[in-house]
Amino acid sequence: MKKNKRDNLKKKDISNDICLKSGVSFSYASKFLEDTIEVLIAGLKKDRILKINKFGSFTILSKKERIGRNPKNNDLHEIKKRKIVSFKASSFLKQKVNQDEQIR
């Protein structure tokens, strides 16, 4: 029996799509994507929130230190404080994602 494997979208795939749609070289599209991601991360670090019109918003949240439990053997251990990134999709993005399902 063959398992259904989910194919994740990779930067290489995005760069290839940019290359095909815009007619630029693959290396230029790849560099453009890398630079764009770096700019987005820098903006998120600086302001702790990043809003992209018609896409959604990324927010940095702080998690407190807490005690966690391994469910296999019930061992307790300390989970250190950390920052996480939360994403909330815009209503426009939600509408576009659900648009195909309404047609079927």
mmCIF file of C-alpha atoms in Angstrom:
data_model
loop_
_atom_site.group_PDB
_atom_site.id
_atom_site.type_symbol
_atom_site.label_atom_id
_atom_site.label_comp_id
_atom_site.label_asym_id
_atom_site.label_seq_id
_atom_site.Cartn_x
_atom_site.Cartn_y
_atom_site.Cartn_z
ATOM 1 C CA MET A 1 0.000 0.000 0.000
ATOM 2 C CA LYS A 2 1.363 3.389 -1.006
ATOM 3 C CA LYS A 3 1.045 6.319 1.377
ATOM 4 C CA ASN A 4 -0.084 9.676 0.074
ATOM 5 C CA LYS A 5 2.930 11.900 0.501
ATOM 6 C CA ARG A 6 2.338 15.609 0.696
ATOM 7 C CA ASP A 7 4.667 17.664 -1.454
ATOM 8 C CA ASN A 8 5.770 20.793 0.344
ATOM 9 C CA LEU A 9 6.309 23.963 -1.622
ATOM 10 C CA LYS A 10 10.031 24.654 -1.723
ATOM 11 C CA LYS A 11 11.950 27.852 -2.447
ATOM 12 C CA LYS A 12 13.260 26.153 -5.577
ATOM 13 C CA ASP A 13 9.669 25.699 -6.818
ATOM 14 C CA ILE A 14 8.783 29.323 -6.108
ATOM 15 C CA SER A 15 11.942 30.518 -7.859
ATOM 16 C CA ASN A 16 11.092 28.351 -10.842
ATOM 17 C CA ASP A 17 7.564 29.829 -11.021
ATOM 18 C CA ILE A 18 8.976 33.372 -10.822
ATOM 19 C CA CYS A 19 11.423 32.464 -13.587
ATOM 20 C CA LEU A 20 8.701 31.094 -15.869
ATOM 21 C CA LYS A 21 6.166 33.886 -15.264
ATOM 22 C CA SER A 22 8.507 36.854 -15.468
ATOM 23 C CA GLY A 23 11.076 35.592 -17.970
ATOM 24 C CA VAL A 24 14.108 36.270 -15.757
ATOM 25 C CA SER A 25 16.885 33.764 -15.162
ATOM 26 C CA PHE A 26 16.505 31.139 -12.447
ATOM 27 C CA SER A 27 19.509 32.473 -10.526
ATOM 28 C CA TYR A 28 18.031 36.001 -10.533
ATOM 29 C CA ALA A 29 14.628 34.692 -9.389
ATOM 30 C CA SER A 30 16.279 32.658 -6.634
ATOM 31 C CA LYS A 31 18.315 35.650 -5.420
ATOM 32 C CA PHE A 32 15.197 37.845 -5.532
ATOM 33 C CA LEU A 33 13.276 35.348 -3.392
ATOM 34 C CA GLU A 34 16.124 35.063 -0.851
ATOM 35 C CA ASP A 35 16.394 38.868 -0.578
ATOM 36 C CA THR A 36 12.617 39.218 -0.191
ATOM 37 C CA ILE A 37 12.537 36.683 2.628
ATOM 38 C CA GLU A 38 15.440 38.443 4.386
ATOM 39 C CA VAL A 39 13.627 41.798 4.152
ATOM 40 C CA LEU A 40 10.439 40.266 5.584
ATOM 41 C CA ILE A 41 12.316 38.648 8.490
ATOM 42 C CA ALA A 42 14.168 41.900 9.267
ATOM 43 C CA GLY A 43 10.889 43.824 9.289
ATOM 44 C CA LEU A 44 9.258 41.254 11.543
ATOM 45 C CA LYS A 45 12.172 41.340 13.995
ATOM 46 C CA LYS A 46 12.178 45.136 14.069
ATOM 47 C CA ASP A 47 8.460 45.814 14.541
ATOM 48 C CA ARG A 48 7.273 42.438 15.958
ATOM 49 C CA ILE A 49 4.442 42.564 13.413
ATOM 50 C CA LEU A 50 4.416 42.313 9.627
ATOM 51 C CA LYS A 51 1.271 42.990 7.619
ATOM 52 C CA ILE A 52 1.091 42.122 3.947
ATOM 53 C CA ASN A 53 -1.935 43.600 2.204
ATOM 54 C CA LYS A 54 -4.364 40.961 0.838
ATOM 55 C CA PHE A 55 -2.245 38.154 2.338
ATOM 56 C CA GLY A 56 -2.177 38.323 6.137
ATOM 57 C CA SER A 57 -0.178 39.348 9.145
ATOM 58 C CA PHE A 58 2.712 37.743 10.991
ATOM 59 C CA THR A 59 3.164 38.501 14.693
ATOM 60 C CA ILE A 60 5.930 37.581 17.128
ATOM 61 C CA LEU A 61 4.536 36.201 20.397
ATOM 62 C CA SER A 62 6.517 35.452 23.553
ATOM 63 C CA LYS A 63 5.961 32.129 25.304
ATOM 64 C CA LYS A 64 6.710 31.873 29.007
ATOM 65 C CA GLU A 65 8.848 29.210 30.629
ATOM 66 C CA ARG A 66 6.800 26.169 31.683
ATOM 67 C CA ILE A 67 6.965 22.535 32.680
ATOM 68 C CA GLY A 68 6.269 19.985 29.936
ATOM 69 C CA ARG A 69 5.628 16.262 30.075
ATOM 70 C CA ASN A 70 6.807 13.515 27.740
ATOM 71 C CA PRO A 71 3.592 11.595 26.927
ATOM 72 C CA LYS A 72 5.441 8.300 26.367
ATOM 73 C CA ASN A 73 7.080 8.006 29.794
ATOM 74 C CA ASN A 74 5.544 10.895 31.809
ATOM 75 C CA ASP A 75 8.964 12.474 32.455
ATOM 76 C CA LEU A 76 8.714 16.165 33.328
ATOM 77 C CA HIS A 77 11.115 18.686 31.836
ATOM 78 C CA GLU A 78 11.464 22.438 31.599
ATOM 79 C CA ILE A 79 10.482 24.202 28.376
ATOM 80 C CA LYS A 80 12.435 27.445 28.132
ATOM 81 C CA LYS A 81 10.894 30.774 27.218
ATOM 82 C CA ARG A 82 10.942 31.475 23.506
ATOM 83 C CA LYS A 83 9.450 33.545 20.732
ATOM 84 C CA ILE A 84 7.107 32.115 18.129
ATOM 85 C CA VAL A 85 5.647 33.500 14.916
ATOM 86 C CA SER A 86 1.878 33.543 14.538
ATOM 87 C CA PHE A 87 0.139 34.018 11.170
ATOM 88 C CA LYS A 88 -3.390 35.258 10.588
ATOM 89 C CA ALA A 89 -4.686 35.100 7.032
ATOM 90 C CA SER A 90 -6.517 38.090 5.570
ATOM 91 C CA SER A 91 -10.161 37.806 4.582
ATOM 92 C CA PHE A 92 -9.117 38.276 0.932
ATOM 93 C CA LEU A 93 -6.768 35.255 1.136
ATOM 94 C CA LYS A 94 -9.418 33.142 2.866
ATOM 95 C CA GLN A 95 -11.924 34.077 0.180
ATOM 96 C CA LYS A 96 -9.503 33.153 -2.643
ATOM 97 C CA VAL A 97 -8.622 29.810 -1.012
ATOM 98 C CA ASN A 98 -12.288 28.887 -0.548
ATOM 99 C CA GLN A 99 -13.380 30.158 -3.963
ATOM 100 C CA ASP A 100 -12.450 26.919 -5.782
ATOM 101 C CA GLU A 101 -14.414 24.771 -3.332
ATOM 102 C CA GLN A 102 -17.607 26.752 -3.980
ATOM 103 C CA ILE A 103 -17.325 26.136 -7.741
ATOM 104 C CA ARG A 104 -17.112 22.322 -7.399
#
